[in-house]
CSV table of C-alpha atoms in Angstrom, one decimal:
chain,number,residue,atom,x,y,z
A,1,MET,CA,37.4,52.6,-39.9
A,2,LEU,CA,36.5,53.9,-36.5
A,3,ALA,CA,35.3,57.4,-38.1
A,4,LYS,CA,32.9,55.3,-40.2
A,5,TYR,CA,31.3,53.5,-36.9
A,6,TRP,CA,31.7,56.4,-34.4
A,7,LYS,CA,27.9,56.9,-33.8
A,8,LYS,CA,27.3,53.2,-33.5
A,9,ILE,CA,29.9,52.8,-31.1
A,10,GLY,CA,28.9,55.8,-29.1
A,11,ILE,CA,25.2,54.6,-28.8
A,12,PHE,CA,26.5,51.2,-28.0
A,13,ILE,CA,28.3,52.5,-25.2
A,14,LEU,CA,25.3,54.8,-23.9
A,15,ILE,CA,23.1,51.8,-24.0
A,16,VAL,CA,25.5,49.5,-21.9
A,17,ALA,CA,25.9,52.5,-19.8
A,18,CYS,CA,22.3,52.9,-19.2
A,19,ILE,CA,21.6,49.2,-18.5
A,20,PHE,CA,24.4,49.0,-16.0
A,21,ASN,CA,23.0,51.9,-14.1
A,22,ILE,CA,19.4,50.5,-14.1
A,23,MET,CA,20.8,47.4,-12.8
A,24,MET,CA,22.8,48.8,-10.0
A,25,LYS,CA,19.7,50.8,-8.8
A,26,LEU,CA,17.6,47.6,-9.0
A,27,VAL,CA,20.2,45.5,-7.1
A,28,GLN,CA,20.7,48.1,-4.1
A,29,LYS,CA,16.8,48.7,-3.9
A,30,VAL,CA,15.6,48.4,-0.3
A,31,SER,CA,13.0,45.6,-0.1
A,32,ILE,CA,9.4,46.5,0.5
A,33,ASN,CA,9.2,44.5,3.8
A,34,THR,CA,12.4,46.3,5.3
A,35,GLU,CA,10.8,49.6,4.3
A,36,LEU,CA,7.5,48.8,6.1
A,37,ASP,CA,9.2,47.4,9.3
A,38,GLU,CA,11.1,50.6,9.7
A,39,SER,CA,7.9,52.7,8.9
A,40,ILE,CA,6.2,50.6,11.7
A,41,GLU,CA,8.9,51.1,14.3
A,42,TYR,CA,9.1,54.9,13.6
A,43,MET,CA,5.2,55.1,14.0
A,44,LYS,CA,5.5,53.1,17.4
A,45,GLU,CA,8.3,55.4,18.7
A,46,GLN,CA,6.1,58.6,17.8
A,47,HIS,CA,3.1,57.1,19.5
A,48,LYS,CA,5.1,56.4,22.5
A,49,GLU,CA,6.6,59.9,22.6
A,50,GLU,CA,2.9,61.3,22.4
A,51,VAL,CA,1.7,59.1,25.1
A,52,ASP,CA,4.6,60.2,27.3
A,53,ILE,CA,4.0,63.9,26.5
A,54,ASN,CA,0.3,63.6,27.3
A,55,ASN,CA,0.9,61.7,30.5
A,56,LYS,CA,3.3,64.5,31.7
A,57,LYS,CA,0.6,67.0,31.4
């Protein structure tokens, strides 16, 4: 009986694995607000370093 349905069982397992993979990626995704906040902080630090370098000259 298993030999008769092996393709359907394999496709079912593959679909479940793909859905599980997609759901894990969506759950672990960083929110856009967090990403923007981190980018703003990085840009502020870079600007501060540029100002410090220019003031030393």
